[in-house]
Tab-separated table of C-alpha atoms and ligand atoms in Angstrom:
chain	number	residue	atom	x	y	z
A	1	MET	CA	1.784	10.611	21.525
A	2	SER	CA	4.215	13.382	19.777
A	3	GLY	CA	3.421	15.715	16.707
A	4	LYS	CA	6.479	15.803	15.682
A	5	LYS	CA	8.560	15.062	13.068
A	6	SER	CA	11.624	13.756	13.645
A	7	LYS	CA	13.639	14.868	11.317
A	8	LYS	CA	17.200	12.371	9.143
A	9	ILE	CA	18.931	13.601	6.491
A	10	PHE	CA	20.478	11.093	3.776
A	11	THR	CA	22.844	11.266	1.158
A	12	PRO	CA	21.001	10.428	-1.294
A	13	PRO	CA	22.009	7.111	-2.789
A	14	LYS	CA	23.166	6.171	-6.825
A	15	GLU	CA	20.438	5.988	-9.126
A	16	ASN	CA	21.482	2.749	-10.014
A	17	SER	CA	21.515	1.262	-6.392
A	18	LEU	CA	17.638	1.906	-6.242
A	19	ARG	CA	14.759	-0.639	-5.676
A	20	VAL	CA	12.566	0.415	-8.623
A	21	GLN	CA	8.583	-0.270	-7.928
A	22	ILE	CA	5.732	0.684	-10.867
A	23	LYS	CA	1.938	1.269	-8.367
A	24	PHE	CA	-1.088	1.278	-10.022
A	25	GLN	CA	-4.467	2.084	-8.882
A	26	ASN	CA	-7.303	-0.907	-7.665
A	27	GLN	CA	-8.084	-2.651	-11.685
A	28	ALA	CA	-5.527	0.171	-13.087
A	29	LEU	CA	-3.288	-2.316	-14.330
A	30	THR	CA	-6.199	-5.109	-15.530
A	31	ASN	CA	-8.116	-1.809	-16.988
A	32	LEU	CA	-4.702	-1.115	-18.995
A	33	ARG	CA	-3.875	-4.515	-19.824
A	34	LYS	CA	-7.798	-5.881	-20.994
A	35	LYS	CA	-6.878	-2.110	-23.459
A	36	LEU	CA	-4.288	-2.868	-24.746
A	37	LEU	CA	-3.905	-7.064	-25.927
A	38	ALA	CA	-7.255	-7.562	-27.305
A	39	ASP	CA	-6.597	-7.227	-30.824
A	40	GLY	CA	-3.230	-9.710	-30.678
A	41	SER	CA	-2.486	-8.466	-34.116
A	42	ARG	CA	-0.405	-5.626	-34.217
A	43	GLU	CA	1.027	-4.061	-31.355
A	44	TYR	CA	-0.092	-1.412	-29.445
A	45	TYR	CA	0.582	1.956	-27.262
A	46	ALA	CA	0.269	3.485	-23.490
A	47	CYS	CA	1.884	6.293	-22.101
A	48	LEU	CA	0.871	6.875	-18.600
A	49	LEU	CA	1.547	9.716	-16.407
A	50	GLY	CA	2.980	9.221	-13.291
A	51	GLN	CA	4.354	10.314	-9.111
A	52	LYS	CA	7.666	9.712	-8.723
A	53	ASN	CA	8.697	8.899	-4.510
A	54	ILE	CA	12.543	8.137	-3.861
A	55	ILE	CA	12.649	7.379	-0.033
A	56	ASP	CA	16.566	6.550	0.563
A	57	ASP	CA	16.558	3.163	-1.670
A	58	LEU	CA	13.455	3.396	-2.361
A	59	CYS	CA	11.577	4.354	-5.694
A	60	ILE	CA	7.513	4.391	-5.699
A	61	ILE	CA	6.319	5.693	-9.558
A	62	THR	CA	2.762	5.984	-8.740
A	63	VAL	CA	0.360	6.567	-12.034
A	64	LYS	CA	-1.412	8.684	-12.086
A	65	ASP	CA	-3.319	8.975	-15.352
A	66	VAL	CA	-3.687	6.687	-19.125
A	67	TYR	CA	-3.161	7.978	-22.359
A	68	PHE	CA	-3.693	5.563	-25.250
A	69	PRO	CA	-3.281	7.615	-28.623
A	70	ASP	CA	-5.844	7.389	-31.166
A	71	SER	CA	-5.402	5.729	-34.044
A	72	GLU	CA	-4.680	8.748	-35.808
A	73	TYR	CA	-1.358	9.217	-34.150
A	74	TYR	CA	0.666	5.673	-35.012
A	75	GLU	CA	2.897	6.440	-37.775
A	76	ASN	CA	3.434	2.613	-38.130
A	77	GLN	CA	1.399	-1.009	-36.537
A	78	SER	CA	2.393	-3.687	-36.997
A	79	VAL	CA	2.408	-7.495	-34.941
A	80	THR	CA	6.686	-6.128	-34.431
A	81	SER	CA	7.007	-2.731	-34.283
A	82	LEU	CA	4.939	0.194	-33.556
A	83	ARG	CA	6.003	4.546	-34.001
A	84	VAL	CA	3.347	6.393	-32.118
A	85	SER	CA	3.304	9.937	-33.953
A	86	GLY	CA	6.251	12.815	-31.994
A	87	ASP	CA	2.672	14.781	-31.983
A	88	PHE	CA	0.899	12.046	-29.102
A	89	LEU	CA	4.206	12.181	-26.587
A	90	ARG	CA	5.154	16.224	-27.408
A	91	GLU	CA	1.961	16.784	-25.984
A	92	ARG	CA	2.226	14.566	-22.625
A	93	LEU	CA	5.617	16.419	-22.035
A	94	LEU	CA	3.901	19.396	-22.164
A	95	GLU	CA	1.189	18.653	-19.703
A	96	ILE	CA	3.891	16.305	-17.005
A	97	GLU	CA	5.039	19.659	-17.389
A	98	GLU	CA	2.830	21.987	-16.207
A	99	ARG	CA	1.024	19.805	-13.864
A	100	ILE	CA	2.125	19.234	-9.916
A	101	ASP	CA	1.229	16.091	-9.648
A	102	VAL	CA	3.451	14.618	-12.642
A	103	ASP	CA	6.887	14.213	-12.748
A	104	THR	CA	7.575	10.380	-15.168
A	105	MET	CA	6.302	9.369	-18.255
A	106	ILE	CA	5.721	6.153	-19.350
A	107	ASP	CA	5.412	3.785	-21.687
A	108	VAL	CA	3.775	1.034	-21.763
A	109	HIS	CA	3.473	-1.683	-24.813
A	110	THR	CA	2.850	-4.747	-26.262
A	111	HIS	CA	4.738	-8.262	-27.304
A	112	PRO	CA	1.316	-9.593	-29.157
A	113	PHE	CA	3.143	-12.314	-30.566
A	114	SER	CA	4.540	-13.142	-26.763
A	115	ASN	CA	2.635	-15.840	-25.285
A	116	SER	CA	4.422	-15.669	-21.313
A	117	ASN	CA	7.748	-14.235	-20.744
A	118	VAL	CA	9.186	-11.134	-22.746
A	119	TRP	CA	11.911	-8.684	-23.350
A	120	PHE	CA	12.698	-5.457	-24.466
A	121	SER	CA	13.523	-5.693	-28.297
A	122	GLY	CA	16.909	-4.012	-29.902
A	123	THR	CA	15.162	-1.426	-31.040
A	124	ASP	CA	12.793	-0.471	-28.640
A	125	ASP	CA	16.085	-0.726	-26.742
A	126	LYS	CA	17.527	1.628	-29.190
A	127	ASP	CA	13.870	3.326	-28.569
A	128	GLU	CA	14.022	4.260	-25.176
A	129	ILE	CA	17.384	5.520	-25.476
A	130	ASN	CA	17.694	8.441	-28.097
A	131	PHE	CA	14.139	9.528	-26.039
A	132	VAL	CA	16.382	9.622	-23.066
A	133	ASN	CA	18.404	11.660	-24.653
A	134	TYR	CA	15.877	13.729	-26.438
A	135	LEU	CA	14.184	14.883	-22.814
A	136	ALA	CA	18.692	15.275	-22.229
A	137	GLU	CA	19.000	17.631	-24.386
A	138	GLU	CA	15.546	19.679	-24.105
A	139	GLY	CA	16.948	20.159	-20.564
A	140	ALA	CA	13.468	18.202	-19.277
A	141	GLU	CA	13.300	17.786	-15.764
A	142	ILE	CA	11.014	14.961	-16.396
A	143	SER	CA	12.127	10.494	-15.083
A	144	TYR	CA	11.173	8.028	-17.377
A	145	ALA	CA	10.608	4.245	-17.522
A	146	SER	CA	8.993	1.568	-20.017
A	147	ILE	CA	6.949	-1.094	-19.737
A	148	VAL	CA	6.278	-4.237	-21.866
A	149	PHE	CA	3.191	-6.650	-21.748
A	150	SER	CA	3.538	-10.195	-23.289
A	151	GLN	CA	-0.025	-11.987	-23.207
A	152	THR	CA	0.374	-12.651	-19.758
A	153	ASP	CA	3.864	-10.889	-18.641
A	154	TYR	CA	5.958	-8.161	-17.994
A	155	GLN	CA	8.480	-6.483	-17.996
A	156	ALA	CA	9.639	-2.709	-16.038
A	157	ARG	CA	12.710	-1.044	-16.450
A	158	TYR	CA	13.354	2.859	-15.056
A	159	TRP	CA	16.043	4.967	-17.162
A	160	PHE	CA	18.788	7.598	-16.533
A	161	LEU	CA	21.497	9.051	-17.122
A	162	GLU	CA	25.100	8.789	-16.146
A	163	ASN	CA	27.679	10.435	-17.114
A	164	GLY	CA	25.527	11.427	-19.912
A	165	ARG	CA	24.505	8.051	-21.162
A	166	ALA	CA	21.821	6.667	-20.726
A	167	VAL	CA	21.597	3.544	-18.268
A	168	LYS	CA	18.252	1.833	-16.998
A	169	ILE	CA	17.464	-0.824	-14.180
A	170	PRO	CA	14.930	-3.116	-14.449
A	171	ALA	CA	11.674	-2.449	-11.768
A	172	LEU	CA	8.822	-3.546	-10.269
A	173	ILE	CA	5.103	-3.414	-10.837
A	174	LYS	CA	3.311	-3.512	-7.956
A	175	THR	CA	-0.596	-3.401	-8.145
A	176	GLN	CA	-3.345	-2.839	-5.091
A	177	LYS	CA	-4.521	-6.253	-4.603
A	178	VAL	CA	-1.645	-9.603	-5.960
A	179	THR	CA	-4.795	-11.078	-6.803
A	180	GLU	CA	-4.615	-8.887	-9.504
A	181	SER	CA	-0.789	-8.931	-10.750
A	182	ILE	CA	1.317	-10.768	-13.304
A	183	PRO	CA	5.269	-12.779	-13.644
A	184	SER	CA	8.135	-9.981	-13.877
A	185	SER	CA	10.146	-11.623	-16.581
A	186	ASP	CA	12.608	-10.136	-15.535
A	187	LEU	CA	15.716	-12.339	-13.915
A	188	LYS	CA	15.761	-10.977	-10.933
A	189	PHE	CA	11.985	-10.975	-9.747
A	190	ASP	CA	12.710	-14.843	-10.466
A	191	ALA	CA	12.410	-16.114	-7.892
A	192	GLU	CA	9.238	-15.089	-6.481
A	193	LYS	CA	7.506	-17.280	-8.789
A	194	LYS	CA	8.756	-20.121	-6.734
A	195	ILE	CA	6.760	-20.604	-3.608
A	196	LYS	CA	6.889	-23.350	-1.359
A	197	VAL	CA	4.361	-24.004	1.155
A	198	ASP	CA	5.864	-24.661	3.933
A	199	GLU	CA	3.940	-28.244	5.501
A	200	MET	CA	2.334	-25.483	8.985
A	201	PHE	CA	-0.662	-24.428	6.558
A	202	ASN	CA	-1.260	-27.611	5.526
A	203	ARG	CA	-4.483	-27.586	6.631
A	204	SER	CA	-4.350	-23.264	5.634
A	205	VAL	CA	-3.753	-25.011	2.206
A	206	LEU	CA	-6.391	-28.558	2.622
A	207	ALA	CA	-9.221	-24.065	3.737
A	208	LEU	CA	-7.710	-22.026	1.024
A	209	GLY	CA	-6.480	-23.968	-1.664
A	210	LEU	CA	-2.806	-23.501	-2.623
A	211	ASP	CA	-2.878	-20.803	-4.838
A	212	ASN	CA	-3.939	-18.515	-2.468
A	213	MET	CA	-1.955	-20.175	0.338
A	214	ARG	CA	1.357	-18.960	-2.374
A	215	LYS	CA	0.304	-15.002	-2.521
A	216	ILE	CA	0.247	-14.811	1.127
A	217	THR	CA	3.458	-16.663	2.069
A	218	GLY	CA	5.701	-15.365	-0.967
A	219	ASN	CA	6.818	-12.148	-0.875
A	220	GLN	CA	3.784	-10.253	1.136
A	221	LYS	CA	4.622	-7.823	3.950
A	222	ILE	CA	2.127	-6.124	6.185
A	223	SER	CA	2.327	-3.621	8.385
A	224	VAL	CA	0.636	-3.085	11.803
A	225	VAL	CA	0.307	-0.450	12.814
A	226	GLY	CA	-0.510	0.403	16.931
A	227	VAL	CA	0.254	-2.816	18.666
A	228	GLY	CA	-2.209	-2.851	21.532
A	229	GLY	CA	-5.255	-5.327	22.453
A	230	ILE	CA	-6.894	-5.418	18.783
A	231	GLY	CA	-3.351	-5.098	16.808
A	232	SER	CA	-1.646	-7.571	18.888
A	233	ILE	CA	-3.827	-10.044	17.644
A	234	LEU	CA	-4.334	-9.150	14.082
A	235	ALA	CA	0.051	-9.703	14.678
A	236	GLU	CA	-0.650	-13.411	15.729
A	237	ASN	CA	-3.387	-13.835	12.893
A	238	LEU	CA	-1.229	-12.766	10.260
A	239	ILE	CA	1.626	-14.995	12.056
A	240	HIS	CA	-1.196	-18.103	12.263
A	241	MET	CA	-2.906	-17.479	8.599
A	242	GLY	CA	1.095	-18.131	6.556
A	243	PHE	CA	1.813	-14.043	6.346
A	244	ASN	CA	6.115	-14.579	6.813
A	245	PHE	CA	7.000	-10.572	6.691
A	246	ILE	CA	5.826	-8.434	8.668
A	247	ASN	CA	6.463	-5.418	10.152
A	248	LEU	CA	5.295	-4.504	14.418
A	249	ILE	CA	5.749	-0.079	14.625
A	250	ASP	CA	4.702	1.461	18.443
A	251	PHE	CA	6.533	3.153	20.228
A	252	ASP	CA	4.728	1.914	23.686
A	253	LYS	CA	5.575	0.425	26.755
A	254	LEU	CA	3.307	-2.941	28.093
A	255	GLU	CA	2.402	-1.891	31.888
A	256	ILE	CA	0.634	-3.859	34.063
A	257	SER	CA	-2.498	-2.575	33.371
A	258	ASN	CA	-2.298	-4.179	29.215
A	259	LEU	CA	-2.580	-8.412	30.152
A	260	ASN	CA	-5.976	-8.091	29.963
A	261	ARG	CA	-6.144	-8.111	26.128
A	262	ILE	CA	-2.486	-8.129	25.119
A	263	VAL	CA	-1.996	-11.274	23.286
A	264	ALA	CA	1.934	-12.819	24.622
A	265	ALA	CA	2.178	-9.221	26.958
A	266	THR	CA	3.412	-12.061	30.218
A	267	TYR	CA	3.099	-9.882	33.917
A	268	GLU	CA	6.988	-10.229	33.555
A	269	ASP	CA	6.769	-7.807	30.515
A	270	ALA	CA	4.822	-5.330	32.076
A	271	VAL	CA	6.789	-5.737	34.668
A	272	LYS	CA	10.283	-5.296	33.844
A	273	GLU	CA	8.437	-1.920	31.341
A	274	ARG	CA	9.204	-4.325	28.414
A	275	VAL	CA	8.431	-2.326	24.690
A	276	LYS	CA	5.706	-3.727	23.903
A	277	VAL	CA	6.435	-4.351	19.608
A	278	GLU	CA	9.822	-6.478	20.860
A	279	ALA	CA	7.183	-8.419	22.868
A	280	ILE	CA	4.715	-9.471	20.538
A	281	LYS	CA	7.899	-10.035	17.690
A	282	ASN	CA	9.324	-12.800	20.472
A	283	ASN	CA	5.646	-14.600	20.649
A	284	LEU	CA	5.127	-14.311	17.015
A	285	LEU	CA	9.060	-16.563	16.044
A	286	LYS	CA	8.110	-18.699	18.792
A	287	ILE	CA	5.118	-19.419	16.602
A	288	ASN	CA	7.277	-19.054	13.476
A	289	PRO	CA	11.147	-19.099	13.738
A	290	ARG	CA	11.291	-18.521	10.413
A	291	ALA	CA	9.465	-15.238	9.375
A	292	THR	CA	10.516	-12.260	8.925
A	293	ILE	CA	9.398	-9.681	11.968
A	294	ASN	CA	9.858	-6.345	11.858
A	295	ALA	CA	9.821	-4.336	15.473
A	296	LEU	CA	9.678	-1.117	15.127
A	297	ASN	CA	9.815	1.246	18.081
A	298	HIS	CA	8.850	4.293	16.829
A	299	ASN	CA	6.033	6.597	16.983
A	300	VAL	CA	4.695	5.827	13.390
A	301	PHE	CA	5.434	9.568	12.666
A	302	ASP	CA	9.304	8.981	13.072
A	303	PHE	CA	10.936	9.080	9.661
A	304	GLU	CA	11.916	5.716	9.453
A	305	VAL	CA	8.692	4.751	9.735
A	306	GLU	CA	7.619	5.943	6.423
A	307	LYS	CA	10.031	3.849	4.039
A	308	VAL	CA	8.310	0.528	5.337
A	309	LEU	CA	4.940	2.407	5.452
A	310	ALA	CA	5.956	2.452	1.855
A	311	ASP	CA	7.423	-1.049	0.379
A	312	SER	CA	4.493	-2.309	2.562
A	313	ASP	CA	2.205	-4.482	0.476
A	314	TRP	CA	0.078	-3.863	3.507
A	315	ILE	CA	-1.103	-2.024	5.647
A	316	LEU	CA	-3.281	-2.388	9.535
A	317	VAL	CA	-3.841	0.312	11.560
A	318	ALA	CA	-4.765	-0.370	14.800
A	319	THR	CA	-4.147	2.556	16.401
A	320	ASP	CA	-6.389	4.864	18.670
A	321	ASN	CA	-6.387	8.620	17.614
A	322	HIS	CA	-6.839	10.471	14.533
A	323	ALA	CA	-3.558	12.358	14.708
A	324	SER	CA	-2.552	8.721	13.727
A	325	ARG	CA	-4.615	7.134	11.403
A	326	PHE	CA	-4.922	11.105	9.186
A	327	HIS	CA	-0.492	10.327	8.441
A	328	ILE	CA	-0.882	6.816	7.459
A	329	GLN	CA	-3.973	7.483	5.389
A	330	GLU	CA	-0.929	10.278	3.871
A	331	LEU	CA	1.316	8.375	3.024
A	332	ALA	CA	-0.626	5.710	1.870
A	333	PHE	CA	-2.093	7.725	-0.783
A	334	LYS	CA	1.555	9.344	-1.598
A	335	TYR	CA	2.501	5.851	-2.034
A	336	PHE	CA	-0.136	3.426	-3.653
A	337	VAL	CA	-0.467	1.053	-0.168
A	338	PRO	CA	-3.862	-0.175	0.642
A	339	PHE	CA	-5.327	-0.084	3.980
A	340	ILE	CA	-8.103	-1.967	6.953
A	341	THR	CA	-8.182	0.008	9.609
A	342	VAL	CA	-9.936	-1.646	13.164
A	343	GLY	CA	-11.506	0.926	15.834
A	344	VAL	CA	-13.756	-0.505	18.935
A	345	ASN	CA	-16.065	1.572	20.565
A	346	ILE	CA	-17.310	0.796	24.506
A	347	THR	CA	-20.156	3.214	25.998
A	348	VAL	CA	-20.306	2.821	29.807
A	349	GLU	CA	-22.257	5.639	31.646
A	350	ASP	CA	-23.006	4.821	35.403
A	351	GLY	CA	-21.211	1.523	35.042
A	352	GLU	CA	-23.406	0.282	32.116
A	353	ILE	CA	-22.538	-0.144	29.352
A	354	LYS	CA	-24.128	1.936	26.861
A	355	ASP	CA	-22.950	0.912	23.791
A	356	MET	CA	-19.905	-2.113	22.704
A	357	SER	CA	-19.196	-2.084	19.527
A	358	GLY	CA	-16.168	-1.759	16.020
A	359	GLU	CA	-16.136	-1.254	12.759
A	360	VAL	CA	-13.133	-2.249	10.026
A	361	ILE	CA	-13.015	-0.280	6.876
A	362	LEU	CA	-11.565	-1.389	4.238
A	363	VAL	CA	-9.349	1.518	1.516
A	364	ARG	CA	-7.745	1.129	-1.353
A	365	ILE	CA	-6.398	3.450	-3.738
A	366	GLY	CA	-8.355	4.194	-6.608
A	367	ASP	CA	-12.076	2.434	-5.292
A	368	ARG	CA	-12.221	6.609	-4.842
A	369	VAL	CA	-13.442	6.225	-0.946
A	370	CYS	CA	-11.495	7.117	2.052
A	371	LEU	CA	-11.630	7.509	6.466
A	372	THR	CA	-12.051	12.001	4.975
A	373	CYS	CA	-14.362	11.559	2.103
A	374	LEU	CA	-16.476	8.806	5.152
A	375	LYS	CA	-16.062	11.554	7.313
A	376	ARG	CA	-13.336	8.571	10.035
A	377	LEU	CA	-11.697	12.199	10.827
A	378	LYS	CA	-12.759	14.558	12.312
A	379	PRO	CA	-10.156	17.713	11.868
A	380	ASN	CA	-10.872	19.074	15.264
A	381	GLU	CA	-9.165	15.568	17.595
A	382	ILE	CA	-6.283	15.842	15.189
A	383	ALA	CA	-5.215	19.438	14.833
A	384	LYS	CA	-5.386	18.558	19.747
A	385	GLU	CA	-3.751	15.672	19.574
A	386	ILE	CA	-0.946	16.831	17.915
A	387	HIS	CA	-0.948	19.938	19.329
A	388	PRO	CA	2.790	20.462	19.988
A	389	ASP	CA	2.584	21.477	23.478
A	390	LYS	CA	2.527	18.922	25.756
A	391	ASN	CA	0.248	20.869	28.910
A	392	VAL	CA	-2.269	22.211	26.124
A	393	ARG	CA	-2.676	18.684	25.484
A	394	ALA	CA	-2.976	17.889	29.037
A	395	GLY	CA	-5.296	20.222	28.908
A	396	LEU	CA	-7.890	18.842	25.803
A	397	VAL	CA	-7.778	15.342	28.145
A	398	GLN	CA	-9.394	16.455	31.226
A	399	LYS	CA	-11.873	19.319	29.364
A	400	GLY	CA	-13.161	15.782	27.536
A	401	TYR	CA	-12.002	16.922	23.902
A	402	VAL	CA	-9.535	14.433	23.199
A	403	ARG	CA	-10.355	10.879	23.735
A	404	GLY	CA	-7.586	7.487	22.255
A	405	ALA	CA	-4.624	7.857	23.144
A	406	ASP	CA	-3.855	9.977	25.669
A	407	VAL	CA	-7.526	8.659	27.925
A	408	LYS	CA	-7.619	5.436	28.761
A	409	GLU	CA	-10.603	4.125	27.315
A	410	PRO	CA	-12.016	0.706	28.800
A	411	ALA	CA	-11.291	-2.146	26.796
A	412	VAL	CA	-11.834	-6.143	26.389
A	413	LYS	CA	-10.503	-8.893	24.142
A	414	THR	CA	-13.638	-10.424	23.152
A	415	LEU	CA	-14.539	-7.426	21.348
A	416	ASN	CA	-10.916	-6.629	20.215
A	417	SER	CA	-11.096	-10.866	19.265
A	418	ILE	CA	-13.569	-10.616	17.052
A	419	ILE	CA	-13.020	-6.950	15.669
A	420	ALA	CA	-9.434	-7.733	14.787
A	421	ASN	CA	-10.660	-11.881	13.489
A	422	LEU	CA	-13.371	-9.604	10.755
A	423	ALA	CA	-10.334	-6.817	9.423
A	424	THR	CA	-7.561	-10.209	9.159
A	425	ASP	CA	-10.353	-12.257	7.300
A	426	THR	CA	-10.250	-8.846	4.967
A	427	LEU	CA	-7.349	-9.142	4.474
A	428	ILE	CA	-7.301	-12.801	3.339
A	429	ASN	CA	-10.321	-11.893	0.955
A	430	GLN	CA	-7.664	-10.131	-1.659
A	431	TYR	CA	-5.928	-13.345	-1.490
A	432	THR	CA	-8.466	-15.073	-2.070
A	433	GLU	CA	-11.421	-12.899	-3.509
A	434	ARG	CA	-13.812	-15.434	-2.052
A	435	GLN	CA	-16.475	-12.133	-1.315
A	436	ARG	CA	-17.192	-9.142	-2.810
A	437	ASP	CA	-15.550	-6.826	-0.832
A	438	VAL	CA	-16.915	-4.431	1.813
A	439	VAL	CA	-15.718	-1.531	2.264
A	440	ILE	CA	-17.515	-0.644	6.045
A	441	GLN	CA	-18.963	-3.314	8.519
A	442	VAL	CA	-19.699	-2.462	11.491
A	443	TYR	CA	-20.343	-4.342	14.524
A	444	GLU	CA	-22.364	-4.472	17.997
A	445	ASN	CA	-22.925	-5.902	21.055
A	446	ASN	CA	-25.611	-3.934	22.654
A	447	PHE	CA	-29.483	-6.130	22.164
A	448	ALA	CA	-28.043	-8.669	20.295
A	449	PRO	CA	-24.634	-9.758	18.550
A	450	ALA	CA	-24.305	-8.604	14.633
A	451	ILE	CA	-21.755	-8.263	12.050
A	452	TYR	CA	-23.763	-5.491	9.366
A	453	GLU	CA	-22.353	-3.808	6.222
A	454	ASP	CA	-22.247	0.320	6.715
A	455	VAL	CA	-24.013	0.625	3.456
A	456	ASP	CA	-25.423	4.468	4.228
A	457	SER	CA	-21.655	6.271	5.157
A	458	VAL	CA	-20.251	4.754	2.130
A	459	LYS	CA	-23.350	6.170	-0.108
A	460	HIS	CA	-23.367	9.429	1.249
A	461	ARG	CA	-19.538	10.831	1.684
A	462	ASN	CA	-18.254	13.426	-0.348
A	463	LEU	CA	-17.710	12.344	-3.980
A	464	ASN	CA	-16.004	15.062	-4.165
A	465	CYS	CA	-13.076	14.052	-1.616
A	466	GLY	CA	-9.735	16.424	-1.971
A	467	THR	CA	-7.636	12.602	-0.641
A	468	CYS	CA	-8.770	9.853	-2.955
A	469	ASP	CA	-10.437	10.946	-5.519
A	470	ILE	CA	-6.782	10.756	-7.288
B	1	ZN	ZN1	8.691	-3.807	-29.016
B	2	ZN	ZN1	-12.693	10.240	-0.245
């Protein structure tokens, strides 16, 4: 593995061709709507502070903070209109200018009289255009977006100046779990409401229900990073469970010694040293030719991977080293993408298995738990793994300091399968909500097979974590 980051210079796209997503932390959209819509007799307002990240044509605004004005800040508040005092807004603008982790203001208000579909009114348009012009006159380097809620739906948009004129484009709201999301009234996102579940999944519908299968087979994008012993099983599970958009990310080629565990790898693939992601993509498309499978023969540090991960609904992390997990976690928190990591361990001493175990970890932005505070990332190993000098790395491996990518670990398919299946069920549970969420699941096959929840690691995690305490 190379720690080198590849840099590609791209010309920033025109703002009007951006795909804008406003992304919330886990449960944050639910809490916001609950508070704003509790009283249906009047419009309510909230101001969100967010961070804008543009990568290629994708613009992700991550929501960091929510402010509700006290009643004295409402200059006018009725069932069809609303005015919040300039003082309240100026305080928020000052805060954005002072902070380094936010650069965007998002106005939110309700139309409590609308039951389902909702649209910005002519007055909303006028107010927001005035505000964009005000920001420009003040020379404020602050981005601006807005959301309007009805009882069930929303409409959202992102504003910018084009030749001195305020222009808007529709924005999509995204939540950590799709079960928390609400429909957009915008025609642009209308297609997402009409999802037909293919007959291939009739038996899945019987088990999980039509609504859940609609969510799974809909527009969800799942990335699998590392398609080795566990990742290849994860990928096959995803296609069988009904996911229709899967990214496979791995830089490696197949070899004969992979054939004891990589699903879909054939003897011929190994002899010809085919790239792993291509072999697995072929297998997935044979199972479901209508699915979209994106094979990225890349190191996770490559520029091309960043946008793919940022645009994912979930990342399944099946790489076998600390540096790549660390990097994926950084991107996940930057772009608010939830992820599930898997790992296995087989310790053999004097020809005897001393430990055979594995674990699955669930990380969603807003849950205040991550690999760092759970002490699942070892800073020393990351430093060594990404050491730029290949000879130094090789030396560290020989001395036994670095495990993982460069080391041939013992591996068997049965252990990998159990862990991959636990991880897949954890992902499916994000759609069906059949079970309580478990942060760490451990599987051990030593004295007797056992699956249990690692409550201790979660309880004793570092509560002042700099990574997940946003
Ligand atoms: Zn309005
Ligand atoms: Zn943390």
